mmCIF file of C-alpha atoms in Angstrom:
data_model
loop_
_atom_site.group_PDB
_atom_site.id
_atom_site.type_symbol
_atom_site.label_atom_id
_atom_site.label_comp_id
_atom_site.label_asym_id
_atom_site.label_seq_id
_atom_site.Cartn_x
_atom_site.Cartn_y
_atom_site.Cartn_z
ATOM 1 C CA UNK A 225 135.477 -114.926 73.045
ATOM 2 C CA UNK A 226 135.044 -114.533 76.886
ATOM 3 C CA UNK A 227 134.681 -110.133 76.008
ATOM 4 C CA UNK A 228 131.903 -111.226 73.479
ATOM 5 C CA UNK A 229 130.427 -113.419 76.504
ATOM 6 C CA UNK A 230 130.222 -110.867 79.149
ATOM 7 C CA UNK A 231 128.755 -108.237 76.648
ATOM 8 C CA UNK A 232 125.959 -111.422 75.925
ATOM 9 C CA UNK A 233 125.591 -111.280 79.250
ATOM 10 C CA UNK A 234 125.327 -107.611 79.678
ATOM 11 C CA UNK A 235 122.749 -107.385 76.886
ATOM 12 C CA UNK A 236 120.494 -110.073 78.678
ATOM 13 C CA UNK A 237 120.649 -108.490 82.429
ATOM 14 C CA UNK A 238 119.546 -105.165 80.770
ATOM 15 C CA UNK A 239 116.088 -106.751 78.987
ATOM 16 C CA UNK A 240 115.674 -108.172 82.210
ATOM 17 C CA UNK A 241 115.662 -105.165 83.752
ATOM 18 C CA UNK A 242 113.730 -103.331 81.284
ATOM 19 C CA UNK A 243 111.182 -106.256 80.899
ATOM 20 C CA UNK A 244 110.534 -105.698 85.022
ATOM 21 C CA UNK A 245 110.869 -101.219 84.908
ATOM 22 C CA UNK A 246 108.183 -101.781 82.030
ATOM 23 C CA UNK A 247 105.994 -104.973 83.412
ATOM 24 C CA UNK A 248 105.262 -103.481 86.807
ATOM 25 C CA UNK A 249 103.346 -100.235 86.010
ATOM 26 C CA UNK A 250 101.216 -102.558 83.280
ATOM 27 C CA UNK A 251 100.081 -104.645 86.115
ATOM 28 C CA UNK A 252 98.730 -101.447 88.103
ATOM 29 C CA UNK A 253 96.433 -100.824 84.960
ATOM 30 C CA UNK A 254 94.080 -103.317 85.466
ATOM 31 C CA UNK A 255 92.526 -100.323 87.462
ATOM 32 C CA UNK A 256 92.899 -96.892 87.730
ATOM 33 C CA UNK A 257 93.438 -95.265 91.473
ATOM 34 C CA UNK A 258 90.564 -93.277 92.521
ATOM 35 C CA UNK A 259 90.589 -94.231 95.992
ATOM 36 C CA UNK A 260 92.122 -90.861 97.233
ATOM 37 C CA UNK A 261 90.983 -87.983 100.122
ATOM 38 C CA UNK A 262 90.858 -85.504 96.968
ATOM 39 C CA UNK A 263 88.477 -87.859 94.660
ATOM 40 C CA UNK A 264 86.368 -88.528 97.340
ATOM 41 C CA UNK A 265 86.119 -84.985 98.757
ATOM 42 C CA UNK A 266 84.974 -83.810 95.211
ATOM 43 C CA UNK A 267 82.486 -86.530 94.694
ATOM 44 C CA UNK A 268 80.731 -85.828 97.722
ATOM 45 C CA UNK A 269 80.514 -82.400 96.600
ATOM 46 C CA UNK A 270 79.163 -83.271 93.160
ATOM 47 C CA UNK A 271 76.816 -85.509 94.736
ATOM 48 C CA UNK A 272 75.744 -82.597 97.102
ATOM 49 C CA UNK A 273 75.321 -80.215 94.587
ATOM 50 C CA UNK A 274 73.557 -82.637 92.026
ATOM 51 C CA UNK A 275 70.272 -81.799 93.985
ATOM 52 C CA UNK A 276 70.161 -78.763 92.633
ATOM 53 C CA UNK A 277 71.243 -79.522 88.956
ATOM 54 C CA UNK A 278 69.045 -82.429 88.399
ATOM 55 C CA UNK A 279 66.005 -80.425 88.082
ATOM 56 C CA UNK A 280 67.764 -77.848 85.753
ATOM 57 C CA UNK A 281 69.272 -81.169 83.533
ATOM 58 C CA UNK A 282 65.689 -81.991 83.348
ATOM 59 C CA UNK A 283 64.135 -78.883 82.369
ATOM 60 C CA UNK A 284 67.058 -78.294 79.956
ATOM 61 C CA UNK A 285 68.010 -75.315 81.099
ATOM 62 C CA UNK A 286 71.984 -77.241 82.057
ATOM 63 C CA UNK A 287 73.400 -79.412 79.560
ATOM 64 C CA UNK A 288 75.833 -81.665 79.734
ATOM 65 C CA UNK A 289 78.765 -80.573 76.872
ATOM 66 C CA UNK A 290 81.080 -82.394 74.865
ATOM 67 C CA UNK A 291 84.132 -81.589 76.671
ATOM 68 C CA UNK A 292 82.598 -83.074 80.350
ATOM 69 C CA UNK A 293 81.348 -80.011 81.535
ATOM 70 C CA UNK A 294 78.041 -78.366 81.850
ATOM 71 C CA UNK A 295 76.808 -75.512 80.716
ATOM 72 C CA UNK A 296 73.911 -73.478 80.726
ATOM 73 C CA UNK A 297 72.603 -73.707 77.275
ATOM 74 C CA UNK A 298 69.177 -72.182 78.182
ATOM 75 C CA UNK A 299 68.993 -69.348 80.793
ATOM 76 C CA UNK A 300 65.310 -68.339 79.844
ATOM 77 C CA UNK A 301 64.162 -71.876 80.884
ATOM 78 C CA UNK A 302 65.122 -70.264 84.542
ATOM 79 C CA UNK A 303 63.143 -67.695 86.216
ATOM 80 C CA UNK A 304 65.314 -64.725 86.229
ATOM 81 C CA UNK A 305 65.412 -64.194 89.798
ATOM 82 C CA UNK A 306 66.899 -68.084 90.005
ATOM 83 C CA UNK A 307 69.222 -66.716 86.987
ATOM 84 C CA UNK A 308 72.259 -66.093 88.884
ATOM 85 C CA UNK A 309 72.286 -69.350 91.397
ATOM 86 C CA UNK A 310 71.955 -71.371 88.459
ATOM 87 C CA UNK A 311 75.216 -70.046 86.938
ATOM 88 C CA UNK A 312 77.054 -69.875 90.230
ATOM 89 C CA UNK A 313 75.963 -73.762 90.104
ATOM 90 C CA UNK A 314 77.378 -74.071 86.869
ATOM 91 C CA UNK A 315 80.349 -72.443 87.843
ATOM 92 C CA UNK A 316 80.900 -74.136 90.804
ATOM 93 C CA UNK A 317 80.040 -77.494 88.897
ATOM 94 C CA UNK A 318 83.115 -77.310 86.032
ATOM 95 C CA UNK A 319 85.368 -76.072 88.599
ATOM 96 C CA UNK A 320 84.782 -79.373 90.466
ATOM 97 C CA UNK A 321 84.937 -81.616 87.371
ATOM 98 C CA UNK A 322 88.251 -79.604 86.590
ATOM 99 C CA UNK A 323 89.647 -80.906 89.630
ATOM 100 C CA UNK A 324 88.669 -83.825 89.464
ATOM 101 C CA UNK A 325 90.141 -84.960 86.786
ATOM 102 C CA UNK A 326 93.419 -83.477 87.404
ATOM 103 C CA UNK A 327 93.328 -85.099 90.817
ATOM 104 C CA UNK A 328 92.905 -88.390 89.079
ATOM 105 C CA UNK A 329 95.357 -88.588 86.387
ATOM 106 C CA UNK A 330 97.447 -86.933 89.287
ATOM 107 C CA UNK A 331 96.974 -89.930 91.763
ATOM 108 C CA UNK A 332 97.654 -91.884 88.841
ATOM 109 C CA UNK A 333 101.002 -90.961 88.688
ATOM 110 C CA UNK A 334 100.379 -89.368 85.189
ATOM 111 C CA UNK A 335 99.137 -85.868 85.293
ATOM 112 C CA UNK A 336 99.551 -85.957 81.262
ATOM 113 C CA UNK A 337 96.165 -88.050 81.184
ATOM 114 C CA UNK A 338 93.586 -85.220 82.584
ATOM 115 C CA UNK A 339 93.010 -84.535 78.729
ATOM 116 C CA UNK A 340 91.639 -88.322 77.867
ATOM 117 C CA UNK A 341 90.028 -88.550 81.519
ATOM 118 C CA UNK A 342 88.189 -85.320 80.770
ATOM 119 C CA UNK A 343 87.160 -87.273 77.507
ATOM 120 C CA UNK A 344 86.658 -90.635 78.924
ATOM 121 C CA UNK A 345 84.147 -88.991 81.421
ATOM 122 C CA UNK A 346 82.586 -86.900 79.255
ATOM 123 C CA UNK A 347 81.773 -89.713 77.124
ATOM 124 C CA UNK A 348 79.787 -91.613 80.097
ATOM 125 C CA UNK A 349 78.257 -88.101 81.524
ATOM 126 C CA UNK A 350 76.459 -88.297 78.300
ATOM 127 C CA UNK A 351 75.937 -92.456 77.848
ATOM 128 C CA UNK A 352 74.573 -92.344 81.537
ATOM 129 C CA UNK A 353 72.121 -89.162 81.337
ATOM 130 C CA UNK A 354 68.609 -89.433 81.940
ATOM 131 C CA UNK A 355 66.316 -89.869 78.818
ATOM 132 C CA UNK A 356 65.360 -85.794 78.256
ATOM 133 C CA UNK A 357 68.385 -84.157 79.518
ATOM 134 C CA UNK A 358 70.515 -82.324 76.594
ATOM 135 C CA UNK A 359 73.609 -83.375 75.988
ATOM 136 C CA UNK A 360 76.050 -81.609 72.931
ATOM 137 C CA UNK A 361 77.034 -83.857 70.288
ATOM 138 C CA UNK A 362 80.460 -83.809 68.483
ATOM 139 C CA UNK A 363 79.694 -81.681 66.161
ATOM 140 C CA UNK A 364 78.770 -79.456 68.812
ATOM 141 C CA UNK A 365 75.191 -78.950 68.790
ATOM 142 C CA UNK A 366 72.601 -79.431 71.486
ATOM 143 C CA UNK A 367 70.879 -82.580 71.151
ATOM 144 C CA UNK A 368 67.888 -83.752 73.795
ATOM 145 C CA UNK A 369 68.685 -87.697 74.487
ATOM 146 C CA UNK B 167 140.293 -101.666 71.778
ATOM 147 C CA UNK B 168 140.003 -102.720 68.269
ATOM 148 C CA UNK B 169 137.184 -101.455 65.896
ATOM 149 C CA UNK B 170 135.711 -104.753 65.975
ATOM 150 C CA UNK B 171 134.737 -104.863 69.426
ATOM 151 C CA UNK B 172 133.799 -101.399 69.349
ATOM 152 C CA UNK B 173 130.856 -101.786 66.598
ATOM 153 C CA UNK B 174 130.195 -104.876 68.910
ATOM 154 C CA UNK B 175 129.634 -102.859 71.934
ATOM 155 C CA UNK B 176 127.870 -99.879 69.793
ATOM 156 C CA UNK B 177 125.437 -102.461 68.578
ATOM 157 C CA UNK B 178 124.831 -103.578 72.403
ATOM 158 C CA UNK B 179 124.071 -100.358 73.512
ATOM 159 C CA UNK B 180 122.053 -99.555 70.636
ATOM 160 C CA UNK B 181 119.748 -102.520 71.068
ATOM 161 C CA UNK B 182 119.421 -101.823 75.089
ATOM 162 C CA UNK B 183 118.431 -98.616 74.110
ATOM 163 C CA UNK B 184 115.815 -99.607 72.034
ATOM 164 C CA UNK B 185 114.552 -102.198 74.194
ATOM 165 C CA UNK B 186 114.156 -99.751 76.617
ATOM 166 C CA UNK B 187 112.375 -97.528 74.568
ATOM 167 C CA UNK B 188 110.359 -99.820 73.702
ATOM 168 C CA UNK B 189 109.216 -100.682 77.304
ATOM 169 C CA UNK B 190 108.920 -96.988 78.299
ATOM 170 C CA UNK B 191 106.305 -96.915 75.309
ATOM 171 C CA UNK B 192 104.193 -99.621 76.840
ATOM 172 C CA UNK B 193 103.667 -97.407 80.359
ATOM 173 C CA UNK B 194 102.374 -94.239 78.463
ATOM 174 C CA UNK B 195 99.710 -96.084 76.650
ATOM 175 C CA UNK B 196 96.346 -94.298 78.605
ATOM 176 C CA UNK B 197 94.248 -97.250 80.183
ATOM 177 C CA UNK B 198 91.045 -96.245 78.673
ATOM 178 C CA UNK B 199 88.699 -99.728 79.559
ATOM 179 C CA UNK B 200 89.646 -99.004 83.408
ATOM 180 C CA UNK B 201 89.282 -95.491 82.786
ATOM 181 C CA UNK B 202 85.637 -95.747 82.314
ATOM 182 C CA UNK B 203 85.339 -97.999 84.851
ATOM 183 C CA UNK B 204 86.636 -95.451 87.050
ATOM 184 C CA UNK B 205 84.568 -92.944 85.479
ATOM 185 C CA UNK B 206 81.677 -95.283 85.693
ATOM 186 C CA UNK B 207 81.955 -95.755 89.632
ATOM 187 C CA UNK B 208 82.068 -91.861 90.263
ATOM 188 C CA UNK B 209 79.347 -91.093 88.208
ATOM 189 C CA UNK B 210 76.946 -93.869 90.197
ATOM 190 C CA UNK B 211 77.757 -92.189 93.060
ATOM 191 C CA UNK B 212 77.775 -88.345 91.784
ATOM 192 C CA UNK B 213 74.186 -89.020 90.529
ATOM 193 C CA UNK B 214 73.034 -91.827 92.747
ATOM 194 C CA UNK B 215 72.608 -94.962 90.005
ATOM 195 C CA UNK B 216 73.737 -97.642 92.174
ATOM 196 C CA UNK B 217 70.706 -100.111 92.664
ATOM 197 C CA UNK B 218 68.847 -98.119 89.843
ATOM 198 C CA UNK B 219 68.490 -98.514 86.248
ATOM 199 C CA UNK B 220 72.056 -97.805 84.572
ATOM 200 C CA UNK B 221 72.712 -97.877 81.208
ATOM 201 C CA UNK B 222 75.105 -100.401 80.224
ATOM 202 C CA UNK B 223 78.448 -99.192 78.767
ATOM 203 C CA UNK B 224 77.759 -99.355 74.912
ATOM 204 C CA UNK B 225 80.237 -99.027 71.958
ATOM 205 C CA UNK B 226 80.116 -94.521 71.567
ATOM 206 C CA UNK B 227 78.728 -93.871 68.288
ATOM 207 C CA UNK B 228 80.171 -90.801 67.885
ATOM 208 C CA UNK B 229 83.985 -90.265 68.544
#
């Protein structure tokens, strides 16, 4: 009788335990971190660069793809001689996006989440676009919002 | 040790285990409401939206 007790009692410390290992990290949830030097660093650099993008989202020359990158889905909407900055742009633009969402899922203490953060964002990229920018649908195909 | 008490203390283990798994299955789950809101908050200030006209999170159509 008093074994079967202390195994009772065993059982009950270890949900205990479990219940607070699993509770804790469900709490930090509520939000995810994006308050780091390497988020910021890349948003200001986005934000820098989106100067120069905007006007080639709005001639349609950039699009924004399905994966949360951009691409550029029309070169001969750019003067030639303006060819090569706008791919260097583009370039420079995914490899920033890249990073960033590495960098979050890493600050997040789950590096295994860059995959649905790339989704997740690129998802809004497209909800928030301007009316007349393209964006690429699902299915893949270029569609002008 | 008899083989009474040692199915008792198989099943004990067992069920910890599970519990934990079970707990450990929560965590993994990706957050993906404060996920957009995260996405949401660099993307205002990527392309400047704060203040402006933004387009309120709607239900994706496509997915």
């Amino acid at each position: 009788m008093m074994k079967l007790w202390r195994m009772f009692e065993t059982l009950v410390t270890m949900v205990m335990m479990a219940a607070v290992i699993g509770a804790s990290p469900a709490v930090a949830q509520a939000n995810l971190e994006i308050n780091t030097p390497g988020v910021a660093a890349l948003q200001a650099s986005m934000q820098k660069r989106h100067g120069e993008l905007a006007p080639l989202y709005a001639s349609g020359a950039v699009g924004l793809t399905r994966d949360g990158n951009v691409a550029l889905r029309d070169p001969a909407a750019v003067p030639l001689a303006q060819r090569a900055t706008a791919n260097g742009l583009v370039a420079a633009e995914n490899q920033d996006r890249a990073a960033l969402y590495r960098e979050i899922a890493r600050a997040n203490n789950h590096p295994e989440w860059e995959g649905d953060i790339r989704n997740t964002f690129a998802q809004r990229w497209i909800d928030r676009a301007q009316s007349g920018w393209y964006y690429q649908s699902a299915a893949g195909a270029w569609v002008r919002k | 040790m008899n083989g009474k008490s040692m199915r008792r203390a198989a099943f004990v283990l067992l069920s910890a285990c599970f519990i934990g798994a079970g707990c450990v299955t929560i965590n993994i789950y990706f957050p993906a409401a404060a996920a957009e809101k995260a996405a949401d908050r660099i993307i205002d200030e990527v392309w400047q939206l704060k203040g402006g006209a933004t387009v309120p999170a709607v239900k994706p159509e496509t997915k």
